Amino acid sequence: MSPALQRPASKKNIESFIKDMEGCLLAVIICLRPEPSEESSSPNNDAQTSEQASKEAKNVPIGLLAISNWGSGFNRHRRASLGLSLKEESRGKGYGPEAINWALDWAFQCAGLHKVSLGCFGFNHHALGLYPRLGFVEEGRERESVFYRRAWYDVVLFSMLEHEWEDLRSK
Ligand SMILES: CC(C)(COP(=O)(O)OP(=O)(O)OC[C@H]1O[C@@H](n2cnc3c(N)ncnc32)[C@H](O)[C@@H]1OP(=O)(O)O)[C@@H](O)C(=O)NCCC(=O)NCCS
């Protein structure tokens, strides 16, 4: 999903990615909860704090989701961009829509945003089908803006406005 040149990541790249995440309005790791049977078999279930730590240790990270805005001088616009990526083996199982809906609820209910946008590469057919299903509206296209495997693709721009989210959740 990244438009950056594909090449092995250096420690500096990783540190800079983490710094970018820390600068986001919201950056979360999407995890699968441990199965109930795994929780009850915890060896530390006597002490509440140990039990909690044990549960957390068993969460399985499957992806990342971030909401970023333009920075402090632009807050009055109350708009932000959403991005997410799941590990390959966790795709196609409905986790993405669940995470996006959670993030939209957070954006409009907690962060007071007015608009959440996202950009999707034209070759990403699964994602292009998903966003309208979740209620995102296509705004337009940045034509032939991405080079991928010797072909040019549009970036398709989607967004959801506060009142559209309200309508969706009131159904
Ligand atoms: C896009 C993404 C967040 C969607 O989340 P998800 O949990 O896979 O969403 P769903 O389970 O609803 O599946 C969406 C579609 O992908 C299909 N799919 C099935 N297996 C898949 C796989 N291994 N990989 C990707 N998509 C798959 C689903 O069948 C569904 O297709 P449909 O629209 O024809 O019904 C996730 O696939 C992902 O992280 N992809 C890679 C990174 C990416 O593209 N990020 C978004 C950038 S805009």
mmCIF file of N, CA and C and ligand atoms in Angstrom, residues 1 84-86 88 90-97 119-120 124 126-127 130-131 133, ligand 1:
data_model
loop_
_atom_site.group_PDB
_atom_site.id
_atom_site.type_symbol
_atom_site.label_atom_id
_atom_site.label_comp_id
_atom_site.label_asym_id
_atom_site.label_seq_id
_atom_site.Cartn_x
_atom_site.Cartn_y
_atom_site.Cartn_z
ATOM 1 N N MET A 1 0.813 -1.210 0.000
ATOM 2 C CA MET A 1 0.000 0.000 0.000
ATOM 3 C C MET A 1 0.849 1.264 0.000
ATOM 4 N N LEU A 84 -4.818 1.874 6.555
ATOM 5 C CA LEU A 84 -4.659 0.634 7.322
ATOM 6 C C LEU A 84 -4.074 -0.452 6.443
ATOM 7 N N SER A 85 -3.459 -1.405 7.114
ATOM 8 C CA SER A 85 -2.912 -2.546 6.400
ATOM 9 C C SER A 85 -2.937 -3.757 7.323
ATOM 10 N N LEU A 86 -3.443 -4.868 6.767
ATOM 11 C CA LEU A 86 -3.474 -6.125 7.525
ATOM 12 C C LEU A 86 -2.419 -7.070 6.973
ATOM 13 N N GLU A 88 -1.010 -10.361 5.353
ATOM 14 C CA GLU A 88 -1.623 -11.058 4.224
ATOM 15 C C GLU A 88 -2.583 -12.180 4.664
ATOM 16 N N SER A 90 -4.352 -12.397 7.169
ATOM 17 C CA SER A 90 -5.535 -11.931 7.913
ATOM 18 C C SER A 90 -6.503 -11.159 7.021
ATOM 19 N N ARG A 91 -6.221 -11.101 5.743
ATOM 20 C CA ARG A 91 -7.104 -10.364 4.827
ATOM 21 C C ARG A 91 -8.271 -11.240 4.383
ATOM 22 N N GLY A 92 -9.355 -10.570 3.956
ATOM 23 C CA GLY A 92 -10.509 -11.306 3.417
ATOM 24 C C GLY A 92 -11.338 -11.989 4.490
ATOM 25 N N LYS A 93 -11.164 -11.586 5.775
ATOM 26 C CA LYS A 93 -11.899 -12.241 6.869
ATOM 27 C C LYS A 93 -12.790 -11.259 7.628
ATOM 28 N N GLY A 94 -12.912 -10.046 7.080
ATOM 29 C CA GLY A 94 -13.793 -9.066 7.713
ATOM 30 C C GLY A 94 -13.143 -8.224 8.800
ATOM 31 N N TYR A 95 -11.864 -8.433 9.070
ATOM 32 C CA TYR A 95 -11.215 -7.640 10.136
ATOM 33 C C TYR A 95 -11.048 -6.177 9.702
ATOM 34 N N GLY A 96 -10.754 -5.975 8.414
ATOM 35 C CA GLY A 96 -10.562 -4.605 7.910
ATOM 36 C C GLY A 96 -11.804 -3.746 8.106
ATOM 37 N N PRO A 97 -12.991 -4.207 7.620
ATOM 38 C CA PRO A 97 -14.200 -3.419 7.830
ATOM 39 C C PRO A 97 -14.487 -3.157 9.307
ATOM 40 N N GLY A 119 -7.140 7.464 0.364
ATOM 41 C CA GLY A 119 -6.756 7.333 -1.039
ATOM 42 C C GLY A 119 -6.416 5.875 -1.310
ATOM 43 N N CYS A 120 -6.895 5.380 -2.462
ATOM 44 C CA CYS A 120 -6.707 3.960 -2.749
ATOM 45 C C CYS A 120 -6.134 3.798 -4.163
ATOM 46 N N ASN A 124 -5.872 -1.839 -6.491
ATOM 47 C CA ASN A 124 -6.269 -2.492 -5.239
ATOM 48 C C ASN A 124 -7.783 -2.787 -5.283
ATOM 49 N N HIS A 126 -9.790 -5.141 -4.243
ATOM 50 C CA HIS A 126 -10.530 -5.524 -3.038
ATOM 51 C C HIS A 126 -10.880 -4.279 -2.213
ATOM 52 N N ALA A 127 -9.894 -3.407 -2.043
ATOM 53 C CA ALA A 127 -10.127 -2.204 -1.238
ATOM 54 C C ALA A 127 -11.096 -1.258 -1.950
ATOM 55 N N LEU A 130 -14.462 -2.350 -1.239
ATOM 56 C CA LEU A 130 -14.840 -2.300 0.184
ATOM 57 C C LEU A 130 -15.306 -0.901 0.635
ATOM 58 N N TYR A 131 -14.574 0.146 0.234
ATOM 59 C CA TYR A 131 -14.858 1.469 0.808
ATOM 60 C C TYR A 131 -16.284 1.971 0.519
ATOM 61 N N ARG A 133 -18.837 0.135 0.107
ATOM 62 C CA ARG A 133 -19.721 -0.718 0.934
ATOM 63 C C ARG A 133 -19.791 -0.220 2.365
HETATM 64 C C1 LIG B 1 -7.873 -3.581 2.227
HETATM 65 C C2 LIG B 1 -8.010 -4.303 3.552
HETATM 66 C C3 LIG B 1 -7.779 -3.345 4.704
HETATM 67 C C4 LIG B 1 -9.459 -4.843 3.644
HETATM 68 O O1 LIG B 1 -9.617 -5.544 4.848
HETATM 69 P P1 LIG B 1 -10.164 -7.058 4.818
HETATM 70 O O2 LIG B 1 -10.286 -7.506 6.214
HETATM 71 O O3 LIG B 1 -9.303 -7.863 3.922
HETATM 72 O O4 LIG B 1 -11.613 -6.811 4.174
HETATM 73 P P2 LIG B 1 -12.705 -7.932 3.818
HETATM 74 O O5 LIG B 1 -12.497 -9.154 4.637
HETATM 75 O O6 LIG B 1 -14.022 -7.271 3.842
HETATM 76 O O7 LIG B 1 -12.363 -8.315 2.321
HETATM 77 C C5 LIG B 1 -12.460 -7.323 1.319
HETATM 78 C C6 LIG B 1 -12.412 -8.011 -0.024
HETATM 79 O O8 LIG B 1 -11.151 -8.652 -0.175
HETATM 80 C C7 LIG B 1 -11.353 -10.030 -0.567
HETATM 81 N N1 LIG B 1 -10.230 -10.890 -0.175
HETATM 82 C C8 LIG B 1 -10.295 -12.204 0.037
HETATM 83 N N2 LIG B 1 -9.106 -12.679 0.322
HETATM 84 C C9 LIG B 1 -8.261 -11.671 0.280
HETATM 85 C C10 LIG B 1 -6.860 -11.561 0.476
HETATM 86 N N3 LIG B 1 -6.104 -12.597 0.800
HETATM 87 N N4 LIG B 1 -6.292 -10.357 0.371
HETATM 88 C C11 LIG B 1 -7.023 -9.296 0.080
HETATM 89 N N5 LIG B 1 -8.366 -9.344 -0.136
HETATM 90 C C12 LIG B 1 -8.959 -10.523 -0.023
HETATM 91 C C13 LIG B 1 -12.640 -10.354 0.094
HETATM 92 O O9 LIG B 1 -13.220 -11.491 -0.511
HETATM 93 C C14 LIG B 1 -13.430 -9.114 -0.210
HETATM 94 O O10 LIG B 1 -13.731 -9.134 -1.590
HETATM 95 P P3 LIG B 1 -15.086 -8.627 -2.202
HETATM 96 O O11 LIG B 1 -15.034 -7.133 -2.049
HETATM 97 O O12 LIG B 1 -15.054 -9.053 -3.596
HETATM 98 O O13 LIG B 1 -16.152 -9.248 -1.361
HETATM 99 C C15 LIG B 1 -7.015 -5.501 3.665
HETATM 100 O O14 LIG B 1 -7.298 -6.441 2.649
HETATM 101 C C16 LIG B 1 -5.557 -5.090 3.575
HETATM 102 O O15 LIG B 1 -4.939 -4.771 4.564
HETATM 103 N N6 LIG B 1 -4.979 -5.101 2.365
HETATM 104 C C17 LIG B 1 -3.581 -4.756 2.154
HETATM 105 C C18 LIG B 1 -3.262 -3.294 2.472
HETATM 106 C C19 LIG B 1 -4.220 -2.367 1.795
HETATM 107 O O16 LIG B 1 -4.586 -2.549 0.644
HETATM 108 N N7 LIG B 1 -4.639 -1.345 2.543
HETATM 109 C C20 LIG B 1 -5.611 -0.369 2.078
HETATM 110 C C21 LIG B 1 -4.965 0.697 1.293
HETATM 111 S S1 LIG B 1 -6.160 1.831 0.638
#
